[in-house]
XYZ file of C-alpha atoms in Angstrom:
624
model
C 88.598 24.863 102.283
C 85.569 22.583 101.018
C 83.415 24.436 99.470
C 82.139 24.609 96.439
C 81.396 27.950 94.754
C 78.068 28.581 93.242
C 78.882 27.714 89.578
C 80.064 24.747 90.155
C 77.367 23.480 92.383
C 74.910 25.047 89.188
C 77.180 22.685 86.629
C 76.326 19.498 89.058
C 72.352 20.792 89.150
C 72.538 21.316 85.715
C 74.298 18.035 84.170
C 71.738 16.224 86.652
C 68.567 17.800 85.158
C 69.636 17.165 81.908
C 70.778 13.541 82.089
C 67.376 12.777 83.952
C 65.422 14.503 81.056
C 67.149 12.314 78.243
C 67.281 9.639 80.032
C 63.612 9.643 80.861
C 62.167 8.226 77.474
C 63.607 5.086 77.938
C 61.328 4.254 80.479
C 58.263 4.601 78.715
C 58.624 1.628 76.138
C 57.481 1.503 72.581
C 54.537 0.651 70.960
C 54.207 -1.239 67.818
C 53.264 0.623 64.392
C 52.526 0.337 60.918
C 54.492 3.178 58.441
C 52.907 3.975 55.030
C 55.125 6.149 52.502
C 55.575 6.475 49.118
C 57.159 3.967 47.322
C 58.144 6.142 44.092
C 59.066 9.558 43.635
C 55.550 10.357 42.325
C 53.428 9.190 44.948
C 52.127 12.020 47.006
C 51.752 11.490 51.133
C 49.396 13.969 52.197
C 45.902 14.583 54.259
C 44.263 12.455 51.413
C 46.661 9.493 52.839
C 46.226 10.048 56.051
C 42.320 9.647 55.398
C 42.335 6.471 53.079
C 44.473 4.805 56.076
C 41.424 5.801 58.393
C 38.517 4.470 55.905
C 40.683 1.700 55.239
C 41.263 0.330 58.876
C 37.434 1.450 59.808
C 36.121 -0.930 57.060
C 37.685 -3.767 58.789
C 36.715 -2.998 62.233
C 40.208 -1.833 63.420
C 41.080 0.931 65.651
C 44.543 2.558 65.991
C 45.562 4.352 69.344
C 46.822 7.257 66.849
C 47.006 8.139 63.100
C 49.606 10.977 62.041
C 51.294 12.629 59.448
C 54.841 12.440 59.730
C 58.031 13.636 57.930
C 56.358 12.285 54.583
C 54.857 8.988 56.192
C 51.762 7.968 58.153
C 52.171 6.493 60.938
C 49.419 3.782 62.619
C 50.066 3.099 66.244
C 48.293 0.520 68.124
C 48.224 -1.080 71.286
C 49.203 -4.604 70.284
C 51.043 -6.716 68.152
C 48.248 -8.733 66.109
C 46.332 -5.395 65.603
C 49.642 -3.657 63.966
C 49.815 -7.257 61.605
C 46.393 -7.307 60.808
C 46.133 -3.323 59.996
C 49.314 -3.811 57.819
C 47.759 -6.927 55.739
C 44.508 -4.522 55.121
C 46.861 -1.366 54.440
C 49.241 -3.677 51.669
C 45.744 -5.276 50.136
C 44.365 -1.422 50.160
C 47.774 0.469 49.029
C 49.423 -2.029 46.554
C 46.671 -4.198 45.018
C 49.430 -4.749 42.618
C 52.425 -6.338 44.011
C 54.252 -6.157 40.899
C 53.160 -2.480 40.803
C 53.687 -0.886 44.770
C 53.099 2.538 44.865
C 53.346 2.607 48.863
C 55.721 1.240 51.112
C 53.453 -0.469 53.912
C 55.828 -1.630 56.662
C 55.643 -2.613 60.075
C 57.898 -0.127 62.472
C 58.302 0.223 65.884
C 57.685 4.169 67.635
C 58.625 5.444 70.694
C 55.971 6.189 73.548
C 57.732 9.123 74.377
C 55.487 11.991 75.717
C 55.317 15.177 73.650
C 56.808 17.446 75.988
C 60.275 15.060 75.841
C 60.309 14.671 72.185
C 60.140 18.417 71.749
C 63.502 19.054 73.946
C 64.775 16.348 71.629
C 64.978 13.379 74.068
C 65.091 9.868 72.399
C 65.045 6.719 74.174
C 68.409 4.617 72.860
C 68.325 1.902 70.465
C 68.952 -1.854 71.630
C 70.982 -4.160 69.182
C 69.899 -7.077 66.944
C 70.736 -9.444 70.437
C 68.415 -7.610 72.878
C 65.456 -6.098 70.934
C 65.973 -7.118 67.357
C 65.768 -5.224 64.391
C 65.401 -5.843 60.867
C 66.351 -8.075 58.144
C 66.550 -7.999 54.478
C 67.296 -9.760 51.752
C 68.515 -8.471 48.377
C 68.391 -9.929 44.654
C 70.942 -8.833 42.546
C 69.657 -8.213 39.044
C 72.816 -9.979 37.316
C 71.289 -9.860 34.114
C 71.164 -6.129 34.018
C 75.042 -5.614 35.184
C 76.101 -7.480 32.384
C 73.527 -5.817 30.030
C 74.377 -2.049 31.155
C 77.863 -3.140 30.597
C 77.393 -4.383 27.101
C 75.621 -0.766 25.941
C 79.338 0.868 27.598
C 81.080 -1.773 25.167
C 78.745 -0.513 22.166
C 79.129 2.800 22.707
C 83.099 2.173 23.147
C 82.773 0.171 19.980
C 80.802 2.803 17.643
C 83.149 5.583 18.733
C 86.241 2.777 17.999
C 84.991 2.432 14.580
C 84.318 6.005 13.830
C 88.196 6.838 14.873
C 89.227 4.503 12.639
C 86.988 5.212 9.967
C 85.489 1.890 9.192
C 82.837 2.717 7.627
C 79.710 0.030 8.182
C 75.741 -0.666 8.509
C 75.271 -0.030 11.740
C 75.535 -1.672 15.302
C 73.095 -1.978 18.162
C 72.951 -4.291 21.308
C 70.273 -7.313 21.225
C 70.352 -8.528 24.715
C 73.741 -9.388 26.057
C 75.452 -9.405 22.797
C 76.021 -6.533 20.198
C 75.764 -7.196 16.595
C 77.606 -5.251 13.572
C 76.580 -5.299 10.146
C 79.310 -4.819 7.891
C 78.106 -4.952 4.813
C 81.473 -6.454 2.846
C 83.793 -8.869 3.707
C 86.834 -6.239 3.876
C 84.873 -4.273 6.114
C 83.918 -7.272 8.454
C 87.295 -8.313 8.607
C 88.897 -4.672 9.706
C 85.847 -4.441 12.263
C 86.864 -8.337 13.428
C 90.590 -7.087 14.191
C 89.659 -3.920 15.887
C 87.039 -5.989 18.085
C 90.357 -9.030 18.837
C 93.300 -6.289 19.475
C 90.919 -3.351 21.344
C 88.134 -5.378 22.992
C 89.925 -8.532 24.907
C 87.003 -9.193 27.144
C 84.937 -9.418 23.769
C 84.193 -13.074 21.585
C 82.834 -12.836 18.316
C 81.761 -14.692 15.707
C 80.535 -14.302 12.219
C 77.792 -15.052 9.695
C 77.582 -15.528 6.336
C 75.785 -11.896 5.927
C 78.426 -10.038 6.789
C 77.793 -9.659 10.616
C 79.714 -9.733 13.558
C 78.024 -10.848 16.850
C 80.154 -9.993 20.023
C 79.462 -12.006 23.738
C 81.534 -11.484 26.255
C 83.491 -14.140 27.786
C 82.323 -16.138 30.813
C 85.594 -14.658 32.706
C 84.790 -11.107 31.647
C 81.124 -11.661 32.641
C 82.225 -12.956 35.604
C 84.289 -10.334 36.358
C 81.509 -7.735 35.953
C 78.944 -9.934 38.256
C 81.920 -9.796 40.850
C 82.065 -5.875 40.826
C 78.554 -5.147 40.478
C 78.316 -7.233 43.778
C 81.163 -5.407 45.893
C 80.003 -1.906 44.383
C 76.515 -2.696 45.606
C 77.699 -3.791 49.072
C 79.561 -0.134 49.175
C 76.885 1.874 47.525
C 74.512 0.000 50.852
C 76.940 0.736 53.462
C 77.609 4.287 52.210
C 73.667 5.126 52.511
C 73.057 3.420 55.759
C 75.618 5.849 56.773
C 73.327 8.692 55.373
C 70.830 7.031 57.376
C 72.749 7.403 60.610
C 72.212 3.552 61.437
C 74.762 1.829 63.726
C 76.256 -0.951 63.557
C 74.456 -2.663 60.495
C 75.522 -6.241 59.133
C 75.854 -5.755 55.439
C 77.407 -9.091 53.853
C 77.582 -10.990 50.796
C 75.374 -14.570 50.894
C 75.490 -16.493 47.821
C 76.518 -15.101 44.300
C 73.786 -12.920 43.726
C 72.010 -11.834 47.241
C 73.233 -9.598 50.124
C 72.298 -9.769 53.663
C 71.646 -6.354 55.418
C 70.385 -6.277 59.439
C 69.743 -3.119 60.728
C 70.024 -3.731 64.076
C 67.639 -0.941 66.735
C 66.343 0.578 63.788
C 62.621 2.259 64.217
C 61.891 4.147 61.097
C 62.183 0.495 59.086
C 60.025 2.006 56.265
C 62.555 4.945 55.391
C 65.456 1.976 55.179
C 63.560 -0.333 53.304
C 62.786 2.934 50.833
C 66.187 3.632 50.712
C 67.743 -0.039 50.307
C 65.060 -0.778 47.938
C 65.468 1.725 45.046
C 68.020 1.606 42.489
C 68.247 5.190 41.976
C 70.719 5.137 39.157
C 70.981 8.084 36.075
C 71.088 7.422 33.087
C 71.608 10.394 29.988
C 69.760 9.428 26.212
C 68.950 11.415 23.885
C 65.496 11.773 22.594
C 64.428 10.104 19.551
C 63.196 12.979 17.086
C 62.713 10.832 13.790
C 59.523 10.771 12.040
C 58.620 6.852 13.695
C 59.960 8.663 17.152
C 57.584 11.452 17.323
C 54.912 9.305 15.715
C 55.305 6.681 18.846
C 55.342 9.973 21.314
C 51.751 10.363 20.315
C 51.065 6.846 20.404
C 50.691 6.675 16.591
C 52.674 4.339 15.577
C 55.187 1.487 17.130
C 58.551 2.266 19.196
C 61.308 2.514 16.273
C 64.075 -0.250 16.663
C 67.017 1.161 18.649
C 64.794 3.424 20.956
C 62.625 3.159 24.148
C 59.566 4.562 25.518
C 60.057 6.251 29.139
C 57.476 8.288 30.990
C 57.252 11.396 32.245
C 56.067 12.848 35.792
C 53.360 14.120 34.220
C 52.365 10.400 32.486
C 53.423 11.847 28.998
C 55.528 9.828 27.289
C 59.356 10.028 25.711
C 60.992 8.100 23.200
C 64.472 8.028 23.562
C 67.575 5.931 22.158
C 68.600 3.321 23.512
C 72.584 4.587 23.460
C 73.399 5.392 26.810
C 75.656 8.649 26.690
C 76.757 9.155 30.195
C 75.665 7.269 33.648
C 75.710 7.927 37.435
C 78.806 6.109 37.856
C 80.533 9.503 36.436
C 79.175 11.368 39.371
C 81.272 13.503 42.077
C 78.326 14.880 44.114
C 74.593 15.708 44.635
C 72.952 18.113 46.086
C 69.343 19.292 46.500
C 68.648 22.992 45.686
C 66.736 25.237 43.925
C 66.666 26.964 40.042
C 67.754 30.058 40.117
C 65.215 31.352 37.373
C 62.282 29.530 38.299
C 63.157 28.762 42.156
C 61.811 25.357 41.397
C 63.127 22.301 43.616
C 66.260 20.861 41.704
C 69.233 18.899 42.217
C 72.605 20.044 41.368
C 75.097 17.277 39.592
C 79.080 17.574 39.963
C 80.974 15.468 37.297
C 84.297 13.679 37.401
C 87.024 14.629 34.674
C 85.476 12.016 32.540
C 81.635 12.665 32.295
C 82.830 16.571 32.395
C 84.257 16.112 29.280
C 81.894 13.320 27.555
C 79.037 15.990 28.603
C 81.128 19.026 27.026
C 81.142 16.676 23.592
C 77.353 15.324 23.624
C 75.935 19.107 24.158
C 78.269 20.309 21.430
C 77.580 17.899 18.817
C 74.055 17.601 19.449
C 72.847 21.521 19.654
C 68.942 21.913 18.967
C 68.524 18.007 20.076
C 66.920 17.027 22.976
C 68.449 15.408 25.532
C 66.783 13.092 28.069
C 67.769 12.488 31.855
C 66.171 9.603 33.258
C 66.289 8.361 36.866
C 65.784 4.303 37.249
C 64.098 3.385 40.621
C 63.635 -0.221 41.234
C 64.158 -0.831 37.699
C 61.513 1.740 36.191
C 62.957 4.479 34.236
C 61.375 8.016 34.783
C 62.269 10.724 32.438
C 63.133 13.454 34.919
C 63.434 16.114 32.498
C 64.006 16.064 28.801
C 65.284 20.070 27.715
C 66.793 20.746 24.254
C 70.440 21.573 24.269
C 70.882 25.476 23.856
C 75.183 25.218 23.052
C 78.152 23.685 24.370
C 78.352 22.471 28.397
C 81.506 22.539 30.076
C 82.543 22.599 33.693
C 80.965 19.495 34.307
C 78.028 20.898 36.671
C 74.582 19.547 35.388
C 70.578 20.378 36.765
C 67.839 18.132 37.100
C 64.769 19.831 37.650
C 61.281 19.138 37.023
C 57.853 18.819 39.096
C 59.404 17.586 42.384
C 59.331 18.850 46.161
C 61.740 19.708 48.181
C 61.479 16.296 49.877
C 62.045 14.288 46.175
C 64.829 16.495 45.448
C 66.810 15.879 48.716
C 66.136 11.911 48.881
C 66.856 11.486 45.292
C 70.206 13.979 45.728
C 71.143 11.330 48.801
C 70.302 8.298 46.617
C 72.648 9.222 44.214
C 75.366 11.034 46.423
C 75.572 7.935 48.557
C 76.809 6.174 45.135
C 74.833 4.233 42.143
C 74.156 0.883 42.082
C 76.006 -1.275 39.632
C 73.272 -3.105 39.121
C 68.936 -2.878 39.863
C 67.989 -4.995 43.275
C 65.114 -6.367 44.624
C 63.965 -7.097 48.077
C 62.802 -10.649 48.309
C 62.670 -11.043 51.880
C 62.231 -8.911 54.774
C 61.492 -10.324 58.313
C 61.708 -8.417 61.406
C 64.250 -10.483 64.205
C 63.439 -11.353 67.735
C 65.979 -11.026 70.518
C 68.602 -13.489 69.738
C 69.424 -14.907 72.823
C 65.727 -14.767 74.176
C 63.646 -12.666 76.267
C 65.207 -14.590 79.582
C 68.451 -13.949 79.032
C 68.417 -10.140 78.107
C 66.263 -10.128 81.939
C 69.502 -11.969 83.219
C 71.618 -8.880 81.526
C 69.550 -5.911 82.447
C 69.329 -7.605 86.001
C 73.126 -8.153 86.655
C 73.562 -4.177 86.591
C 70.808 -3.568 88.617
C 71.589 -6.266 91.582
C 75.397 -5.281 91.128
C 74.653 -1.957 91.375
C 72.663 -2.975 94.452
C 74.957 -4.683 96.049
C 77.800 -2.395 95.604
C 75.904 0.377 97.353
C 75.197 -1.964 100.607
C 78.644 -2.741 101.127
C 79.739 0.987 100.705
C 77.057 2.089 103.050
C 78.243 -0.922 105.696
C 82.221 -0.141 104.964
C 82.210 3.681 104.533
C 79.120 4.726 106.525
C 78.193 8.497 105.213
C 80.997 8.746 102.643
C 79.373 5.226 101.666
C 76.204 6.507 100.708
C 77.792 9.910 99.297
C 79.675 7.254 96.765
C 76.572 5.418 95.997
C 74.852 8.557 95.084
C 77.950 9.581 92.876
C 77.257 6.171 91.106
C 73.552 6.598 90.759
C 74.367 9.766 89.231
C 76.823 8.008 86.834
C 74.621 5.566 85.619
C 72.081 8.357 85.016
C 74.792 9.923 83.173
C 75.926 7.434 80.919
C 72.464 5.851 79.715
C 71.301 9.694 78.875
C 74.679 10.085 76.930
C 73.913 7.087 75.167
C 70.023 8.271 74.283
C 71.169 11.668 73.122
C 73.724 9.763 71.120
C 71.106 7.679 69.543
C 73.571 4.719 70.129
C 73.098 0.639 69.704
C 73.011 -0.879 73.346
C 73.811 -4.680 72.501
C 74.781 -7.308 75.465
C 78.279 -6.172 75.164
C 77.152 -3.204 76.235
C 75.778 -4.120 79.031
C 78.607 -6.093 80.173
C 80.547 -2.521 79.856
C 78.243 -0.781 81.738
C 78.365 -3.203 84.400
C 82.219 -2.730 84.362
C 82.178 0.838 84.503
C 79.908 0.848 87.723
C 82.905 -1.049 88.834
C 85.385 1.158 87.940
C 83.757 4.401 88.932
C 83.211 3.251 92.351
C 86.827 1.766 92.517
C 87.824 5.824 92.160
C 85.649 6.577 95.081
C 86.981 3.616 97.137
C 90.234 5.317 96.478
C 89.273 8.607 98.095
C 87.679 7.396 100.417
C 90.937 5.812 101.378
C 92.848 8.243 101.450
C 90.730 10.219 103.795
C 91.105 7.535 106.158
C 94.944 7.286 105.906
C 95.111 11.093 106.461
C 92.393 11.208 109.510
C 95.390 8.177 110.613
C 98.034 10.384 111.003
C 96.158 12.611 112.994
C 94.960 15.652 110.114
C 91.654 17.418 110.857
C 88.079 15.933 109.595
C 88.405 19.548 107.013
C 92.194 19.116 105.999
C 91.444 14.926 105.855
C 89.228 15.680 103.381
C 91.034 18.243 100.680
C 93.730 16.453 101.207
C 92.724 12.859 100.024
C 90.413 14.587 97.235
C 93.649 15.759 96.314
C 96.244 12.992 96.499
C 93.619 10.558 95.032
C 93.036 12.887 91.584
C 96.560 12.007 90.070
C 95.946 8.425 90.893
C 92.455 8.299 89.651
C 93.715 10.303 86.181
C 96.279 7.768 85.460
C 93.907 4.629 86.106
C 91.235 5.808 83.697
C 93.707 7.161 80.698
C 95.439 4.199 80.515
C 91.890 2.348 80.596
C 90.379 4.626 77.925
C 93.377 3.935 75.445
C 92.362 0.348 75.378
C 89.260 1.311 74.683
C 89.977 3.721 71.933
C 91.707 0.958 70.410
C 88.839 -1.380 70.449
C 86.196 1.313 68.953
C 88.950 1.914 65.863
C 90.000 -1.716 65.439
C 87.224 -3.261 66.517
C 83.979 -4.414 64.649
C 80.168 -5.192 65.085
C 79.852 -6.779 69.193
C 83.433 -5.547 70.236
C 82.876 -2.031 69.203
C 79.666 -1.797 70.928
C 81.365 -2.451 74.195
C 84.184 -0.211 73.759
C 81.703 3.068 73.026
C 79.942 2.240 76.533
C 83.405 1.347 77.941
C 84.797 4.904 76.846
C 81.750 6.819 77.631
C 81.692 5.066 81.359
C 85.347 6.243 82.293
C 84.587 10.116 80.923
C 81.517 9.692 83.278
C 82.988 8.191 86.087
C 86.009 10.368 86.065
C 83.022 13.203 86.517
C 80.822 11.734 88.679
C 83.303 9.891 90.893
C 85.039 13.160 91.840
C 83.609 16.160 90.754
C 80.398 15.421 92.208
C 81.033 13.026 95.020
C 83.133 15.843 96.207
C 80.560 18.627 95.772
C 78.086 16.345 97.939
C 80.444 16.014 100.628
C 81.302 19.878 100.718
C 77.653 20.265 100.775
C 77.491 18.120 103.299
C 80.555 18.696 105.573
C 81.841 22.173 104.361
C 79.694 24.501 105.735
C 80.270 23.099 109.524
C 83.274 25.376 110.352
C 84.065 23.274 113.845
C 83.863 19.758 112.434
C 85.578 17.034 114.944
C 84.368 13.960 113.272
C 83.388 12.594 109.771
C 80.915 9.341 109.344
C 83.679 7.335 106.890
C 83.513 3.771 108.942
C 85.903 3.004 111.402
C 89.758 3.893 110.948
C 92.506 1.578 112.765
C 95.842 2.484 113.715
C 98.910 0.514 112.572
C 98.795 -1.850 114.746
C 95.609 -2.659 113.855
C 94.294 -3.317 117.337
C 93.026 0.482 119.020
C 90.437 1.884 117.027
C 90.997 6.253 116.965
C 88.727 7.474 115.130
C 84.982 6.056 114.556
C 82.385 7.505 112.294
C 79.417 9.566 113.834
């Protein structure tokens, strides 16, 4: 009647050995780090890295607990805090003697002690919010100035195509800053290129001069219009790569006209986010200046021609190209990192919307035999990617980059520019790394209330339920084990909130064994056997139990979908407590007590406290 077969009893073995592996790590702490990785596309992380970081911390008398090669980085552990500062001041001064100019990304981080043999099953410790251990702040700079320039070349190129429809004929135009300028040539023509530029171009102001020029600004509204978007696009573009990051719960708001907040809150790898927050990674398509004063300037012969701009090359060779953007990232569907299929280089494969499908489909057709340029900006530096010449015609609106890159380049750069382009270049100007909010006292206080709760909640259950007492306690031992090692393999946030759920599902899981444990006492009451007591009120006390924690977890459903930042942090431990509790509360408190109880076939007595009668006076049944 209670017993358990073999496979279950193997689930409950099981789903205890695993929960105790993952959550093992977080016992072992962290130790504090310094992270060096490339900074651009170009720079290499290698051996050679690994031993410059070595020389470098030798010559000033510092010694790491560990140097390795990483996923790209090195990482620098040591065994204190003013060690890891004063190795990364020697690493910046070594790595970036140029601040204007950083190569590397030198950043302080934050790894995990956890022993080899855990990390290689895959066991994390879990990440604690901005209020218990902190995490990382940044601040961004919005380059305003190039927003409203990039948008002035769109308004020139719309322009020049304009004029060509119309066939106004005139000396040329070209963008000079924020404004574009038109030379006419003739009166007639200025004025037919003034009423185009009033009746097509409404966010457009111009004025004239006595040489037949027109010089169009555009107005403060329009310009404000375009800081506006370049700010909320920017905001999106961050949130939809911290998403490719996997981070939870980051704080990504607006502060000012021109700067963005982002906190990262439990983040360790803080030098991959600051990579990947920090470059602009936006595309840009030009073609190449061939001209006589172009190919002079290639070879460094002669001066860049007005109208064009001198880009390098992976290789350090330079490109002149125009200045005419022909098609941007902001035209792109998807990115993904692959291969060429006739040299089986590393490449990254471009999907275009309707739009850049069909400006592409034009450029390549009126421009066969030209080269065309495709150059990637990172933190405002342009890099010509790859410059081929244009064989025929286009279409379909799928486009290659390849060119000397890894594997590595070509899957951060196809993230970069999958997770959206910026609308504009920014700049980190300040980057701190935040202490516990509410102070190392208080988070004690947090951490503590579970523990003594827990504590306290197992004496009375031993005192009031004797043997079915401690089987309950051990059933809520086994939950917490179960929940924190769900929450490590999860890689979730634990913030304060969270711990205030956990505490509350320690109360609710041992609220379900309370239950049973009633119910064995009201059927040993009316006189059942110690055996049938027991199905009986495991039985009877399931339906109840169900109920209870459904209508509970719909609550907390709602909280984790409506909810934001603190609230949904307590509603993912909330959940993941009553799917625990519903497990450990009666699956395996009753395979302990079958282990326990069902394999004595003439059992007269169970140890569940003492049982009163109705009239509450003549005790009949007492625990052994």
């Amino acid at each position: 009647m209670n017993r358990y077969p073999i496979w279950k009893y193997a689930i409950i073995v099981v789903a205890l050995l695993v929960s105790a592996i993952y959550a093992l790590p977080n016992l072992f702490g962290e130790s504090p780090a310094v992270q060096v990785s490339a900074g651009r596309s170009t720079v290499r992380i290698d051996t050679s890295t690994v031993t410059r970081v070595e020389q470098t911390l030798a010559a000033q008398g510092i010694q790491p607990s560990l140097v390795q090669l990483d996923a790209g980085s090195v990482k620098v552990r040591f065994d204190d805090t003013d060690t890891q500062i004063k190795a990364r001041d020697a690493l910046e001064k070594a790595f970036n003697p140029d601040p204007a100019d950083a190569g590397h990304v030198v950043a302080l981080n934050l790894l995990p002690r956890t022993p080899t043999w855990l990390a290689s099953l895959g066991a994390s410790p879990m990440y604690l919010g901005l209020d218990l251990r902190g995490g990382v702040h940044f601040m961004l700079q919005v380059d305003m100035a190039a927003a409203l320039q990039r948008r002035t070349d769109v308004l020139t190129a719309d322009l020049r195509t304009l004029l060509r429809e119309k066939s106004v004929r005139h000396g040329g135009i070209s963008r000079n800053g924020q404004s574009i300028e038109l030379r006419a040539g003739d009166a007639q023509t200025q004025a037919a290129a003034l009423e185009l530029i009033r009746t097509q171009f409404p966010d457009l102001q111009v004025a004239e001069t006595p040489d037949f020029r027109l010089v169009a600004t555009m107005v403060p509204e329009a310009a404000r219009r375009v800081q506006e978007q370049a700010l909320k696009q920017n905001i999106t573009t961050l949130h939809n790569r911290i998403n490719e990051l996997g981070v939870a719960e980051p704080v990504i708001q607006q502060q000012g006209i021109d700067r963005i907040v982002v906190q990262l809150p439990g983040v360790q790898d803080t030098a991959k986010a600051k990579d990947i927050l920090g470059r602009t990674a936006t595309l840009e398509l030009r073609l190449v200046d061939e001209s006589t004063d172009g190919l002079a300037a290639e070879r460094g012969a002669g001066p860049v021609p007005f109208g064009s701009e001198r880009y390098p090359e992976r290789n350090g060779r330079a490109v002149i190209v125009k200045r005419d953007v022909l098609l941007t990232g902001e035209n792109l569907t998807d990115a993904q990192a692959g291969f060429d299929s006739q040299t089986q280089e590393s490449a990254v494969h471009l999907t275009l919307d309707a739009k850049g499908s069909r400006v592409f489909r034009d450029i390549t057709r009126e421009n066969v035999g030209k080269r065309m340029a495709i150059i990637l900006f990172e933190k405002g530096r342009g890099e010509v990617v790859t410059a081929p010449v244009i064989r025929g015609e286009i279409g379909g609106g799928r486009v290659q980059i390849s060119g000397a890159m890894t594997s590595v380049e070509a899957s951060d750069t196809a993230l970069l520019l999958r997770a959206g382009s910026l609308a504009a270049p920014m700049e980190i100007i300040e980057e701190r790394t935040i202490g516990p909010s509410l102070g190392a006292e208080n988070i004690a206080k947090g951490f503590n209330s579970v523990t003594w709760g827990f504590v306290a909640i197992v004496v009375f259950m031993c005192v009031y339920y004797a043997m079915f007492g401690a089987f309950s306690s051990l059933a809520l031992g086994f939950n917490l084990l179960l929940l924190v090692s769900l929450l490590s393999m999860l890689q979730a946030t634990l913030t304060l909130p969270g711990i205030a759920a956990m505490a509350l599902a320690l109360g609710m899981a041992i609220d379900s064994n309370v239950l049973i444990n009633e119910r064995v006492r009201e059927e040993l009451r009316r006189g059942a056997s110690p055996q049938v007591a027991i199905n009986t009120g495991y039985d009877h006390a399931w339906g109840t139990i169900l109920d209870s924690n459904v209508t509970s977890l719909i609550a907390g459903v709602a909280l984790l979908i409506f909810g934001s930042g603190p609230v949904r942090g307590f509603a993912v431990v909330h959940c993941l407590g009553i799917v625990t509790s519903m497990f450990s509360s009666v699956f395996f408190s009753r395979g302990v007590v079958n282990f326990w109880y069902g394999r004595r076939k003439k059992l007269k007595t169970v140890s569940i406290g003492t049982i009163w009668r109705a009239d509450g006076q003549i005790p009949a049944v007492k625990g052994d």
